[in-house]
Amino acid sequence: MIPALREVDEVQALYLQFLQALADAGFRGDLSPSYASRTVLATDNSIYQVLPQAVVYPRDTRDLQLLAELAEREDFHRVALSPAAAVPVPTASP
């Protein structure tokens, strides 16, 4: 078996710390630094492709607030947040 490379550069480390801080703060949505998740969102219907450092899927308004609050912290000022359009998931009526 070929061993996996585990080198993490300074930028990747920052984003991994940001994801961990979100999880620690109670983020309820999904957090993914995986290459597969990042690749899916790297391409849209244009000719441009920009690979994000991570992907977050907020579950609710509180998750969005947590994202904004953490992004304001001095240690995360270099984290770039780029929203992507999404189709709302229909929910069942009570």
PDB file of N, CA and C in Angstrom:
ATOM      1  N   MET A   1       0.845  -1.180   0.000  1.00  0.00           N
ATOM      2  CA  MET A   1       0.000   0.000   0.000  1.00  0.00           C
ATOM      3  C   MET A   1       0.887   1.239   0.000  1.00  0.00           C
ATOM      4  N   ILE A   2       0.511   2.221  -0.794  1.00  0.00           N
ATOM      5  CA  ILE A   2       1.258   3.468  -0.866  1.00  0.00           C
ATOM      6  C   ILE A   2       0.780   4.382   0.262  1.00  0.00           C
ATOM      7  N   PRO A   3       1.709   4.907   1.064  1.00  0.00           N
ATOM      8  CA  PRO A   3       1.288   5.792   2.159  1.00  0.00           C
ATOM      9  C   PRO A   3       0.744   7.123   1.626  1.00  0.00           C
ATOM     10  N   ALA A   4      -0.258   7.658   2.307  1.00  0.00           N
ATOM     11  CA  ALA A   4      -0.842   8.949   1.931  1.00  0.00           C
ATOM     12  C   ALA A   4       0.063  10.080   2.385  1.00  0.00           C
ATOM     13  N   LEU A   5       0.112  11.124   1.573  1.00  0.00           N
ATOM     14  CA  LEU A   5       0.871  12.310   1.958  1.00  0.00           C
ATOM     15  C   LEU A   5       0.048  13.123   2.942  1.00  0.00           C
ATOM     16  N   ARG A   6       0.664  13.620   3.970  1.00  0.00           N
ATOM     17  CA  ARG A   6      -0.045  14.352   5.020  1.00  0.00           C
ATOM     18  C   ARG A   6       0.489  15.770   5.219  1.00  0.00           C
ATOM     19  N   GLU A   7       1.136  16.326   4.234  1.00  0.00           N
ATOM     20  CA  GLU A   7       1.696  17.665   4.376  1.00  0.00           C
ATOM     21  C   GLU A   7       0.574  18.709   4.325  1.00  0.00           C
ATOM     22  N   VAL A   8       0.533  19.550   5.319  1.00  0.00           N
ATOM     23  CA  VAL A   8      -0.467  20.611   5.397  1.00  0.00           C
ATOM     24  C   VAL A   8       0.270  21.942   5.443  1.00  0.00           C
ATOM     25  N   ASP A   9      -0.046  22.817   4.471  1.00  0.00           N
ATOM     26  CA  ASP A   9       0.629  24.106   4.461  1.00  0.00           C
ATOM     27  C   ASP A   9      -0.096  25.103   5.374  1.00  0.00           C
ATOM     28  N   GLU A  10       0.447  26.300   5.469  1.00  0.00           N
ATOM     29  CA  GLU A  10      -0.074  27.318   6.388  1.00  0.00           C
ATOM     30  C   GLU A  10      -1.522  27.700   6.080  1.00  0.00           C
ATOM     31  N   VAL A  11      -1.853  27.826   4.810  1.00  0.00           N
ATOM     32  CA  VAL A  11      -3.222  28.191   4.420  1.00  0.00           C
ATOM     33  C   VAL A  11      -4.192  27.076   4.769  1.00  0.00           C
ATOM     34  N   GLN A  12      -3.833  25.850   4.424  1.00  0.00           N
ATOM     35  CA  GLN A  12      -4.700  24.718   4.747  1.00  0.00           C
ATOM     36  C   GLN A  12      -4.902  24.600   6.255  1.00  0.00           C
ATOM     37  N   ALA A  13      -3.849  24.803   7.006  1.00  0.00           N
ATOM     38  CA  ALA A  13      -3.945  24.719   8.463  1.00  0.00           C
ATOM     39  C   ALA A  13      -4.923  25.756   9.003  1.00  0.00           C
ATOM     40  N   LEU A  14      -4.894  26.962   8.449  1.00  0.00           N
ATOM     41  CA  LEU A  14      -5.804  28.016   8.884  1.00  0.00           C
ATOM     42  C   LEU A  14      -7.256  27.606   8.657  1.00  0.00           C
ATOM     43  N   TYR A  15      -7.554  27.058   7.492  1.00  0.00           N
ATOM     44  CA  TYR A  15      -8.924  26.661   7.184  1.00  0.00           C
ATOM     45  C   TYR A  15      -9.361  25.459   8.028  1.00  0.00           C
ATOM     46  N   LEU A  16      -8.451  24.550   8.288  1.00  0.00           N
ATOM     47  CA  LEU A  16      -8.779  23.425   9.170  1.00  0.00           C
ATOM     48  C   LEU A  16      -9.063  23.917  10.584  1.00  0.00           C
ATOM     49  N   GLN A  17      -8.319  24.918  11.052  1.00  0.00           N
ATOM     50  CA  GLN A  17      -8.572  25.517  12.370  1.00  0.00           C
ATOM     51  C   GLN A  17      -9.935  26.202  12.381  1.00  0.00           C
ATOM     52  N   PHE A  18     -10.272  26.874  11.281  1.00  0.00           N
ATOM     53  CA  PHE A  18     -11.567  27.549  11.174  1.00  0.00           C
ATOM     54  C   PHE A  18     -12.699  26.521  11.254  1.00  0.00           C
ATOM     55  N   LEU A  19     -12.569  25.420  10.515  1.00  0.00           N
ATOM     56  CA  LEU A  19     -13.591  24.373  10.568  1.00  0.00           C
ATOM     57  C   LEU A  19     -13.720  23.789  11.966  1.00  0.00           C
ATOM     58  N   GLN A  20     -12.594  23.580  12.632  1.00  0.00           N
ATOM     59  CA  GLN A  20     -12.632  23.042  13.994  1.00  0.00           C
ATOM     60  C   GLN A  20     -13.300  24.027  14.947  1.00  0.00           C
ATOM     61  N   ALA A  21     -13.007  25.315  14.779  1.00  0.00           N
ATOM     62  CA  ALA A  21     -13.635  26.338  15.620  1.00  0.00           C
ATOM     63  C   ALA A  21     -15.141  26.381  15.385  1.00  0.00           C
ATOM     64  N   LEU A  22     -15.570  26.203  14.130  1.00  0.00           N
ATOM     65  CA  LEU A  22     -17.008  26.149  13.847  1.00  0.00           C
ATOM     66  C   LEU A  22     -17.645  24.958  14.564  1.00  0.00           C
ATOM     67  N   ALA A  23     -17.016  23.801  14.455  1.00  0.00           N
ATOM     68  CA  ALA A  23     -17.541  22.600  15.112  1.00  0.00           C
ATOM     69  C   ALA A  23     -17.605  22.801  16.622  1.00  0.00           C
ATOM     70  N   ASP A  24     -16.548  23.376  17.193  1.00  0.00           N
ATOM     71  CA  ASP A  24     -16.495  23.613  18.639  1.00  0.00           C
ATOM     72  C   ASP A  24     -17.564  24.608  19.095  1.00  0.00           C
ATOM     73  N   ALA A  25     -17.940  25.539  18.201  1.00  0.00           N
ATOM     74  CA  ALA A  25     -18.932  26.558  18.545  1.00  0.00           C
ATOM     75  C   ALA A  25     -20.363  26.053  18.380  1.00  0.00           C
ATOM     76  N   GLY A  26     -20.518  24.815  17.894  1.00  0.00           N
ATOM     77  CA  GLY A  26     -21.856  24.255  17.769  1.00  0.00           C
ATOM     78  C   GLY A  26     -22.458  24.341  16.381  1.00  0.00           C
ATOM     79  N   PHE A  27     -21.639  24.519  15.348  1.00  0.00           N
ATOM     80  CA  PHE A  27     -22.131  24.544  13.966  1.00  0.00           C
ATOM     81  C   PHE A  27     -22.888  23.250  13.706  1.00  0.00           C
ATOM     82  N   ARG A  28     -24.129  23.346  13.212  1.00  0.00           N
ATOM     83  CA  ARG A  28     -24.984  22.170  13.041  1.00  0.00           C
ATOM     84  C   ARG A  28     -24.983  21.611  11.629  1.00  0.00           C
ATOM     85  N   GLY A  29     -24.534  22.402  10.681  1.00  0.00           N
ATOM     86  CA  GLY A  29     -24.505  21.932   9.289  1.00  0.00           C
ATOM     87  C   GLY A  29     -23.310  21.037   9.035  1.00  0.00           C
ATOM     88  N   ASP A  30     -23.010  20.828   7.766  1.00  0.00           N
ATOM     89  CA  ASP A  30     -21.899  19.967   7.384  1.00  0.00           C
ATOM     90  C   ASP A  30     -20.647  20.789   7.107  1.00  0.00           C
ATOM     91  N   LEU A  31     -19.502  20.237   7.494  1.00  0.00           N
ATOM     92  CA  LEU A  31     -18.197  20.846   7.279  1.00  0.00           C
ATOM     93  C   LEU A  31     -17.336  19.844   6.527  1.00  0.00           C
ATOM     94  N   SER A  32     -16.709  20.270   5.424  1.00  0.00           N
ATOM     95  CA  SER A  32     -15.917  19.315   4.660  1.00  0.00           C
ATOM     96  C   SER A  32     -14.677  19.951   4.050  1.00  0.00           C
ATOM     97  N   PRO A  33     -13.502  19.479   4.462  1.00  0.00           N
ATOM     98  CA  PRO A  33     -12.276  19.906   3.799  1.00  0.00           C
ATOM     99  C   PRO A  33     -11.849  18.904   2.716  1.00  0.00           C
ATOM    100  N   SER A  34     -12.704  17.913   2.417  1.00  0.00           N
ATOM    101  CA  SER A  34     -12.320  16.843   1.490  1.00  0.00           C
ATOM    102  C   SER A  34     -12.136  17.365   0.068  1.00  0.00           C
ATOM    103  N   TYR A  35     -11.203  16.769  -0.622  1.00  0.00           N
ATOM    104  CA  TYR A  35     -10.924  17.164  -2.003  1.00  0.00           C
ATOM    105  C   TYR A  35     -12.154  16.947  -2.888  1.00  0.00           C
ATOM    106  N   ALA A  36     -12.894  15.877  -2.660  1.00  0.00           N
ATOM    107  CA  ALA A  36     -14.085  15.588  -3.465  1.00  0.00           C
ATOM    108  C   ALA A  36     -15.131  16.693  -3.326  1.00  0.00           C
ATOM    109  N   SER A  37     -15.432  17.115  -2.106  1.00  0.00           N
ATOM    110  CA  SER A  37     -16.418  18.181  -1.880  1.00  0.00           C
ATOM    111  C   SER A  37     -15.960  19.496  -2.494  1.00  0.00           C
ATOM    112  N   ARG A  38     -14.677  19.770  -2.332  1.00  0.00           N
ATOM    113  CA  ARG A  38     -14.129  21.019  -2.859  1.00  0.00           C
ATOM    114  C   ARG A  38     -14.162  21.036  -4.387  1.00  0.00           C
ATOM    115  N   THR A  39     -13.896  19.905  -5.019  1.00  0.00           N
ATOM    116  CA  THR A  39     -13.888  19.830  -6.476  1.00  0.00           C
ATOM    117  C   THR A  39     -15.281  20.040  -7.047  1.00  0.00           C
ATOM    118  N   VAL A  40     -16.290  19.474  -6.400  1.00  0.00           N
ATOM    119  CA  VAL A  40     -17.665  19.629  -6.857  1.00  0.00           C
ATOM    120  C   VAL A  40     -18.044  21.108  -6.940  1.00  0.00           C
ATOM    121  N   LEU A  41     -17.629  21.895  -5.963  1.00  0.00           N
ATOM    122  CA  LEU A  41     -17.998  23.313  -5.939  1.00  0.00           C
ATOM    123  C   LEU A  41     -16.995  24.216  -6.661  1.00  0.00           C
ATOM    124  N   ALA A  42     -15.943  23.643  -7.202  1.00  0.00           N
ATOM    125  CA  ALA A  42     -14.923  24.454  -7.873  1.00  0.00           C
ATOM    126  C   ALA A  42     -15.337  24.882  -9.270  1.00  0.00           C
ATOM    127  N   THR A  43     -16.265  24.189  -9.857  1.00  0.00           N
ATOM    128  CA  THR A  43     -16.652  24.471 -11.236  1.00  0.00           C
ATOM    129  C   THR A  43     -18.133  24.808 -11.308  1.00  0.00           C
ATOM    130  N   ASP A  44     -18.425  25.868 -12.035  1.00  0.00           N
ATOM    131  CA  ASP A  44     -19.823  26.204 -12.283  1.00  0.00           C
ATOM    132  C   ASP A  44     -20.023  26.182 -13.803  1.00  0.00           C
ATOM    133  N   ASN A  45     -20.983  26.896 -14.298  1.00  0.00           N
ATOM    134  CA  ASN A  45     -21.250  26.905 -15.741  1.00  0.00           C
ATOM    135  C   ASN A  45     -20.393  27.911 -16.489  1.00  0.00           C
ATOM    136  N   SER A  46     -19.335  28.377 -15.887  1.00  0.00           N
ATOM    137  CA  SER A  46     -18.431  29.311 -16.555  1.00  0.00           C
ATOM    138  C   SER A  46     -17.131  28.598 -16.897  1.00  0.00           C
ATOM    139  N   ILE A  47     -16.190  29.345 -17.439  1.00  0.00           N
ATOM    140  CA  ILE A  47     -14.894  28.761 -17.789  1.00  0.00           C
ATOM    141  C   ILE A  47     -13.928  28.790 -16.615  1.00  0.00           C
ATOM    142  N   TYR A  48     -14.340  29.349 -15.500  1.00  0.00           N
ATOM    143  CA  TYR A  48     -13.457  29.506 -14.352  1.00  0.00           C
ATOM    144  C   TYR A  48     -13.567  28.319 -13.406  1.00  0.00           C
ATOM    145  N   GLN A  49     -12.451  27.997 -12.794  1.00  0.00           N
ATOM    146  CA  GLN A  49     -12.435  26.942 -11.779  1.00  0.00           C
ATOM    147  C   GLN A  49     -11.530  27.393 -10.647  1.00  0.00           C
ATOM    148  N   VAL A  50     -12.102  27.559  -9.469  1.00  0.00           N
ATOM    149  CA  VAL A  50     -11.352  27.962  -8.287  1.00  0.00           C
ATOM    150  C   VAL A  50     -11.634  26.931  -7.205  1.00  0.00           C
ATOM    151  N   LEU A  51     -10.588  26.242  -6.779  1.00  0.00           N
ATOM    152  CA  LEU A  51     -10.740  25.199  -5.760  1.00  0.00           C
ATOM    153  C   LEU A  51     -10.781  25.837  -4.375  1.00  0.00           C
ATOM    154  N   PRO A  52     -11.906  25.716  -3.657  1.00  0.00           N
ATOM    155  CA  PRO A  52     -11.967  26.274  -2.305  1.00  0.00           C
ATOM    156  C   PRO A  52     -11.123  25.450  -1.339  1.00  0.00           C
ATOM    157  N   GLN A  53     -10.806  26.020  -0.198  1.00  0.00           N
ATOM    158  CA  GLN A  53     -10.038  25.315   0.831  1.00  0.00           C
ATOM    159  C   GLN A  53     -10.917  24.377   1.648  1.00  0.00           C
ATOM    160  N   ALA A  54     -12.204  24.666   1.701  1.00  0.00           N
ATOM    161  CA  ALA A  54     -13.158  23.859   2.458  1.00  0.00           C
ATOM    162  C   ALA A  54     -14.559  24.199   1.975  1.00  0.00           C
ATOM    163  N   VAL A  55     -15.507  23.373   2.370  1.00  0.00           N
ATOM    164  CA  VAL A  55     -16.904  23.602   2.020  1.00  0.00           C
ATOM    165  C   VAL A  55     -17.728  23.494   3.298  1.00  0.00           C
ATOM    166  N   VAL A  56     -18.608  24.463   3.500  1.00  0.00           N
ATOM    167  CA  VAL A  56     -19.513  24.406   4.645  1.00  0.00           C
ATOM    168  C   VAL A  56     -20.949  24.512   4.136  1.00  0.00           C
ATOM    169  N   TYR A  57     -21.811  23.736   4.751  1.00  0.00           N
ATOM    170  CA  TYR A  57     -23.223  23.746   4.408  1.00  0.00           C
ATOM    171  C   TYR A  57     -24.003  24.130   5.663  1.00  0.00           C
ATOM    172  N   PRO A  58     -24.293  25.415   5.844  1.00  0.00           N
ATOM    173  CA  PRO A  58     -25.037  25.836   7.038  1.00  0.00           C
ATOM    174  C   PRO A  58     -26.432  25.214   7.047  1.00  0.00           C
ATOM    175  N   ARG A  59     -26.875  24.824   8.212  1.00  0.00           N
ATOM    176  CA  ARG A  59     -28.196  24.217   8.350  1.00  0.00           C
ATOM    177  C   ARG A  59     -29.271  25.271   8.602  1.00  0.00           C
ATOM    178  N   ASP A  60     -28.894  26.340   9.302  1.00  0.00           N
ATOM    179  CA  ASP A  60     -29.894  27.329   9.675  1.00  0.00           C
ATOM    180  C   ASP A  60     -29.247  28.701   9.860  1.00  0.00           C
ATOM    181  N   THR A  61     -30.050  29.660  10.267  1.00  0.00           N
ATOM    182  CA  THR A  61     -29.580  31.027  10.471  1.00  0.00           C
ATOM    183  C   THR A  61     -28.494  31.095  11.527  1.00  0.00           C
ATOM    184  N   ARG A  62     -28.599  30.302  12.558  1.00  0.00           N
ATOM    185  CA  ARG A  62     -27.569  30.292  13.615  1.00  0.00           C
ATOM    186  C   ARG A  62     -26.217  29.869  13.053  1.00  0.00           C
ATOM    187  N   ASP A  63     -26.197  28.921  12.140  1.00  0.00           N
ATOM    188  CA  ASP A  63     -24.932  28.538  11.507  1.00  0.00           C
ATOM    189  C   ASP A  63     -24.326  29.702  10.735  1.00  0.00           C
ATOM    190  N   LEU A  64     -25.173  30.462  10.049  1.00  0.00           N
ATOM    191  CA  LEU A  64     -24.674  31.640   9.316  1.00  0.00           C
ATOM    192  C   LEU A  64     -24.112  32.679  10.277  1.00  0.00           C
ATOM    193  N   GLN A  65     -24.775  32.846  11.413  1.00  0.00           N
ATOM    194  CA  GLN A  65     -24.273  33.778  12.423  1.00  0.00           C
ATOM    195  C   GLN A  65     -22.917  33.322  12.957  1.00  0.00           C
ATOM    196  N   LEU A  66     -22.762  32.035  13.220  1.00  0.00           N
ATOM    197  CA  LEU A  66     -21.482  31.495  13.695  1.00  0.00           C
ATOM    198  C   LEU A  66     -20.375  31.744  12.671  1.00  0.00           C
ATOM    199  N   LEU A  67     -20.681  31.525  11.395  1.00  0.00           N
ATOM    200  CA  LEU A  67     -19.695  31.786  10.341  1.00  0.00           C
ATOM    201  C   LEU A  67     -19.227  33.235  10.377  1.00  0.00           C
ATOM    202  N   ALA A  68     -20.183  34.156  10.460  1.00  0.00           N
ATOM    203  CA  ALA A  68     -19.845  35.578  10.473  1.00  0.00           C
ATOM    204  C   ALA A  68     -19.069  35.960  11.737  1.00  0.00           C
ATOM    205  N   GLU A  69     -19.484  35.447  12.879  1.00  0.00           N
ATOM    206  CA  GLU A  69     -18.806  35.768  14.140  1.00  0.00           C
ATOM    207  C   GLU A  69     -17.359  35.282  14.134  1.00  0.00           C
ATOM    208  N   LEU A  70     -17.143  34.059  13.658  1.00  0.00           N
ATOM    209  CA  LEU A  70     -15.779  33.528  13.622  1.00  0.00           C
ATOM    210  C   LEU A  70     -14.919  34.261  12.596  1.00  0.00           C
ATOM    211  N   ALA A  71     -15.506  34.624  11.469  1.00  0.00           N
ATOM    212  CA  ALA A  71     -14.747  35.342  10.434  1.00  0.00           C
ATOM    213  C   ALA A  71     -14.288  36.711  10.931  1.00  0.00           C
ATOM    214  N   GLU A  72     -14.985  37.274  11.909  1.00  0.00           N
ATOM    215  CA  GLU A  72     -14.599  38.572  12.475  1.00  0.00           C
ATOM    216  C   GLU A  72     -13.423  38.470  13.446  1.00  0.00           C
ATOM    217  N   ARG A  73     -13.151  37.281  13.951  1.00  0.00           N
ATOM    218  CA  ARG A  73     -12.042  37.118  14.893  1.00  0.00           C
ATOM    219  C   ARG A  73     -10.711  37.405  14.215  1.00  0.00           C
ATOM    220  N   GLU A  74      -9.821  38.028  14.955  1.00  0.00           N
ATOM    221  CA  GLU A  74      -8.506  38.421  14.434  1.00  0.00           C
ATOM    222  C   GLU A  74      -7.753  37.246  13.807  1.00  0.00           C
ATOM    223  N   ASP A  75      -7.787  36.089  14.443  1.00  0.00           N
ATOM    224  CA  ASP A  75      -7.035  34.949  13.931  1.00  0.00           C
ATOM    225  C   ASP A  75      -7.626  34.336  12.662  1.00  0.00           C
ATOM    226  N   PHE A  76      -8.840  34.743  12.274  1.00  0.00           N
ATOM    227  CA  PHE A  76      -9.457  34.218  11.057  1.00  0.00           C
ATOM    228  C   PHE A  76      -9.705  35.290  10.001  1.00  0.00           C
ATOM    229  N   HIS A  77      -9.083  36.447  10.119  1.00  0.00           N
ATOM    230  CA  HIS A  77      -9.275  37.515   9.130  1.00  0.00           C
ATOM    231  C   HIS A  77      -8.839  37.110   7.725  1.00  0.00           C
ATOM    232  N   ARG A  78      -7.948  36.141   7.617  1.00  0.00           N
ATOM    233  CA  ARG A  78      -7.465  35.725   6.295  1.00  0.00           C
ATOM    234  C   ARG A  78      -8.329  34.632   5.667  1.00  0.00           C
ATOM    235  N   VAL A  79      -9.358  34.195   6.358  1.00  0.00           N
ATOM    236  CA  VAL A  79     -10.273  33.193   5.803  1.00  0.00           C
ATOM    237  C   VAL A  79     -11.242  33.909   4.863  1.00  0.00           C
ATOM    238  N   ALA A  80     -11.272  33.462   3.611  1.00  0.00           N
ATOM    239  CA  ALA A  80     -12.174  34.049   2.620  1.00  0.00           C
ATOM    240  C   ALA A  80     -13.459  33.234   2.567  1.00  0.00           C
ATOM    241  N   LEU A  81     -14.587  33.911   2.695  1.00  0.00           N
ATOM    242  CA  LEU A  81     -15.887  33.258   2.595  1.00  0.00           C
ATOM    243  C   LEU A  81     -16.512  33.641   1.258  1.00  0.00           C
ATOM    244  N   SER A  82     -16.884  32.651   0.469  1.00  0.00           N
ATOM    245  CA  SER A  82     -17.493  32.882  -0.841  1.00  0.00           C
ATOM    246  C   SER A  82     -18.790  32.096  -0.923  1.00  0.00           C
ATOM    247  N   PRO A  83     -19.922  32.780  -0.793  1.00  0.00           N
ATOM    248  CA  PRO A  83     -21.193  32.057  -0.852  1.00  0.00           C
ATOM    249  C   PRO A  83     -21.465  31.534  -2.256  1.00  0.00           C
ATOM    250  N   ALA A  84     -22.097  30.394  -2.329  1.00  0.00           N
ATOM    251  CA  ALA A  84     -22.505  29.815  -3.603  1.00  0.00           C
ATOM    252  C   ALA A  84     -24.025  29.675  -3.587  1.00  0.00           C
ATOM    253  N   ALA A  85     -24.629  29.851  -4.730  1.00  0.00           N
ATOM    254  CA  ALA A  85     -26.083  29.742  -4.817  1.00  0.00           C
ATOM    255  C   ALA A  85     -26.505  28.307  -4.581  1.00  0.00           C
ATOM    256  N   ALA A  86     -27.648  28.158  -3.988  1.00  0.00           N
ATOM    257  CA  ALA A  86     -28.168  26.816  -3.726  1.00  0.00           C
ATOM    258  C   ALA A  86     -29.673  26.818  -3.909  1.00  0.00           C
ATOM    259  N   VAL A  87     -30.187  25.678  -4.198  1.00  0.00           N
ATOM    260  CA  VAL A  87     -31.626  25.526  -4.335  1.00  0.00           C
ATOM    261  C   VAL A  87     -32.168  25.094  -2.981  1.00  0.00           C
ATOM    262  N   PRO A  88     -33.151  25.814  -2.438  1.00  0.00           N
ATOM    263  CA  PRO A  88     -33.701  25.429  -1.142  1.00  0.00           C
ATOM    264  C   PRO A  88     -34.324  24.026  -1.198  1.00  0.00           C
ATOM    265  N   VAL A  89     -34.146  23.296  -0.143  1.00  0.00           N
ATOM    266  CA  VAL A  89     -34.731  21.962  -0.046  1.00  0.00           C
ATOM    267  C   VAL A  89     -36.132  22.094   0.527  1.00  0.00           C
ATOM    268  N   PRO A  90     -37.129  21.586  -0.193  1.00  0.00           N
ATOM    269  CA  PRO A  90     -38.498  21.703   0.332  1.00  0.00           C
ATOM    270  C   PRO A  90     -38.662  20.889   1.606  1.00  0.00           C
ATOM    271  N   THR A  91     -39.412  21.430   2.535  1.00  0.00           N
ATOM    272  CA  THR A  91     -39.675  20.721   3.783  1.00  0.00           C
ATOM    273  C   THR A  91     -41.151  20.337   3.834  1.00  0.00           C
ATOM    274  N   ALA A  92     -41.443  19.309   4.586  1.00  0.00           N
ATOM    275  CA  ALA A  92     -42.826  18.859   4.731  1.00  0.00           C
ATOM    276  C   ALA A  92     -43.611  19.847   5.557  1.00  0.00           C
ATOM    277  N   SER A  93     -44.837  20.066   5.184  1.00  0.00           N
ATOM    278  CA  SER A  93     -45.712  20.955   5.944  1.00  0.00           C
ATOM    279  C   SER A  93     -46.244  20.241   7.163  1.00  0.00           C
ATOM    280  N   PRO A  94     -46.401  20.965   8.287  1.00  0.00           N
ATOM    281  CA  PRO A  94     -46.957  20.317   9.495  1.00  0.00           C
ATOM    282  C   PRO A  94     -48.421  20.021   9.348  1.00  0.00           C
TER     283      PRO A  94
END
